[in-house]
Amino acid sequence: MAPDVNGAAAGPGLEPLTGDAEVEARLDDAIIALGDLPVLDRSIQHIQALANDADSSTNELVIALEGDPNLAANLLRFANSAYAARPVRARTVRQAVTMVGRQTIARIALEATVSRFFEKMPGNGKASLGQMHVHAVQVGAISARLAELAECDTQVAHLAGLLHDLGKLVLPVAFGEQVMEDIIADASTGPRRVAAERRYLGTDHAWAGERFARAAGLDDDTIACVGAHHGGRYGTWCPSNEAACVQAAEAAVALLAGLEADGSLLDSALAQLGLDERQLEDAAATALPVAQPATGERDLGARVAELEREARLDELTGVLNRRYWTVEARKLVRDDAAVVSIVDVDHFKQVNDKLGHHTGDIVLSEVARIIGRHGTAGRLGGDEFALVLRAGGETPLSVAESILNEVHDTFADDVSAPLPVSVSIGLARATPAQQDLSTLMRMADEALYAAKQAGRGRAELAGQLADAA
């Protein structure tokens, strides 16, 4: 239910918590001092829009994520976490996006933004220092999972769960940190803290957070969730199913930490959602609290450049697609020292069958990354890549041997689940008399076939077999 202009949600006999003008002025001054909420920044909204837009490409999302090195690093940490339990460790943002999925990416970006905001704000107080951002992410994650189970608005529940304790930033700024430390010493958490805040201050952090959310321009549903997360003046009546998700998630996090929770509020929230304690436990077990910082937005010129770049790239691996690799390769083979190579992943069907297509995608992305370091790489299709070797002092077979060894070491060193991944390579050297790309690719393909016939995990140069495994 939408709150009215005075900050009270429309409900049975519901009135603003305080009519004290001095208290309200203190709260408003503190909110102004704290500044804008970063969740409304266009940069974070851009990340979420890309993640939620079915028409946006992986390349768009990868470029946006890579725009912030901290975001990229945290994304990789999540993809490689014990929760993800993937058989291959992600080494690039592109791989992590493939493994994690778009919706989780959107949540990660939002969680990180809220986390960073809570960490930087002065109103944490000693008791909450270093903990508010962790608590916020946990409640947000469980709220989102409960919303999925109850089939209500997941995005509202997630955002409200992240922001439910906004008022804990406001109160120390409004009334002084020492006053809050005295209250916390009397009642540190849960319903007793809310009662102590109301007794000493004439307001509580849920009401202060609702006022902050309203001043920030958040939507009415999120505002009501923030204000109702401890019941407070709402009592056992809950303004929405999303608010009930936040109430239940707040209680679950408290109980998991061995802290006091409001049992009657939890029971009423679960009853409203049509869920039971077992489902709450499962939601808490499967929710994933991960924090990421936001990335910067790009201007129109960068967007146009990105679209041009996207048209040239293979969606999964990020190397040139077949069409544009062919265009570039034709230019490069005019040099009679150029070497064209075809690289094929050995027994790739077995990787897909045994470990799943997500793992297969990671294998392809990693192979593409490796060969891309050695020249102009493109994906011909499936598990087959093409490469024009970079000119240099090494012989073609030496470069091929480096690729074979890098592929082997990359997957053999993955102690979480070593994979028997290898590639076979065929190479053909351009000459002054032979600079036709189609002919060179046919020669390289014949060499690749010979390498496979000889046992795979090998390289052959234009009829000269070399065991480079």
PDB file of N, CA, C and O in Angstrom, residues 29 91-92 98 124 200 267 277 294 360 362 371 385:
ATOM      1  N   ASP A  29      17.370  16.990   8.634  1.00  0.00           N
ATOM      2  CA  ASP A  29      18.727  17.539   8.514  1.00  0.00           C
ATOM      3  C   ASP A  29      19.763  16.432   8.349  1.00  0.00           C
ATOM      4  O   ASP A  29      20.723  16.560   7.583  1.00  0.00           O
ATOM      5  N   ARG A  91      38.298 -17.211 -15.178  1.00  0.00           N
ATOM      6  CA  ARG A  91      39.481 -16.362 -15.201  1.00  0.00           C
ATOM      7  C   ARG A  91      39.222 -15.019 -15.857  1.00  0.00           C
ATOM      8  O   ARG A  91      40.082 -14.156 -15.855  1.00  0.00           O
ATOM      9  N   THR A  92      38.084 -14.866 -16.477  1.00  0.00           N
ATOM     10  CA  THR A  92      37.753 -13.603 -17.123  1.00  0.00           C
ATOM     11  C   THR A  92      36.326 -13.211 -16.759  1.00  0.00           C
ATOM     12  O   THR A  92      35.513 -14.050 -16.358  1.00  0.00           O
ATOM     13  N   THR A  98      28.940 -15.740 -18.025  1.00  0.00           N
ATOM     14  CA  THR A  98      28.343 -16.963 -18.557  1.00  0.00           C
ATOM     15  C   THR A  98      27.926 -17.891 -17.423  1.00  0.00           C
ATOM     16  O   THR A  98      26.860 -18.505 -17.457  1.00  0.00           O
ATOM     17  N   ASN A 124      27.229   4.651  11.171  1.00  0.00           N
ATOM     18  CA  ASN A 124      27.124   3.235  11.523  1.00  0.00           C
ATOM     19  C   ASN A 124      27.113   3.014  13.032  1.00  0.00           C
ATOM     20  O   ASN A 124      26.443   2.122  13.526  1.00  0.00           O
ATOM     21  N   TYR A 200      13.494   6.607  23.944  1.00  0.00           N
ATOM     22  CA  TYR A 200      14.476   7.671  24.167  1.00  0.00           C
ATOM     23  C   TYR A 200      14.402   8.795  23.137  1.00  0.00           C
ATOM     24  O   TYR A 200      14.729   9.950  23.440  1.00  0.00           O
ATOM     25  N   ASP A 267       6.067 -15.027  12.375  1.00  0.00           N
ATOM     26  CA  ASP A 267       4.933 -15.921  12.103  1.00  0.00           C
ATOM     27  C   ASP A 267       3.901 -15.262  11.196  1.00  0.00           C
ATOM     28  O   ASP A 267       3.383 -15.869  10.257  1.00  0.00           O
ATOM     29  N   GLU A 277       8.249 -22.562   8.035  1.00  0.00           N
ATOM     30  CA  GLU A 277       9.614 -22.417   8.544  1.00  0.00           C
ATOM     31  C   GLU A 277      10.625 -23.181   7.703  1.00  0.00           C
ATOM     32  O   GLU A 277      11.769 -22.738   7.544  1.00  0.00           O
ATOM     33  N   ALA A 294      29.674  -0.550  -8.045  1.00  0.00           N
ATOM     34  CA  ALA A 294      29.039  -0.188  -9.303  1.00  0.00           C
ATOM     35  C   ALA A 294      30.070   0.204 -10.332  1.00  0.00           C
ATOM     36  O   ALA A 294      31.214   0.466 -10.039  1.00  0.00           O
ATOM     37  N   GLY A 360      31.278 -26.258 -20.871  1.00  0.00           N
ATOM     38  CA  GLY A 360      31.777 -26.218 -22.241  1.00  0.00           C
ATOM     39  C   GLY A 360      32.001 -24.801 -22.720  1.00  0.00           C
ATOM     40  O   GLY A 360      33.004 -24.507 -23.387  1.00  0.00           O
ATOM     41  N   ILE A 362      32.762 -22.270 -20.850  1.00  0.00           N
ATOM     42  CA  ILE A 362      33.954 -21.762 -20.173  1.00  0.00           C
ATOM     43  C   ILE A 362      35.212 -22.272 -20.844  1.00  0.00           C
ATOM     44  O   ILE A 362      36.188 -21.534 -21.027  1.00  0.00           O
ATOM     45  N   ILE A 371      44.582 -18.479 -27.243  1.00  0.00           N
ATOM     46  CA  ILE A 371      45.082 -18.323 -28.619  1.00  0.00           C
ATOM     47  C   ILE A 371      45.094 -16.856 -29.024  1.00  0.00           C
ATOM     48  O   ILE A 371      45.923 -16.437 -29.848  1.00  0.00           O
ATOM     49  N   PHE A 385      38.499 -22.839 -33.915  1.00  0.00           N
ATOM     50  CA  PHE A 385      38.988 -21.461 -33.971  1.00  0.00           C
ATOM     51  C   PHE A 385      40.025 -21.325 -35.088  1.00  0.00           C
ATOM     52  O   PHE A 385      40.631 -22.316 -35.513  1.00  0.00           O
TER      53      PHE A 385
END
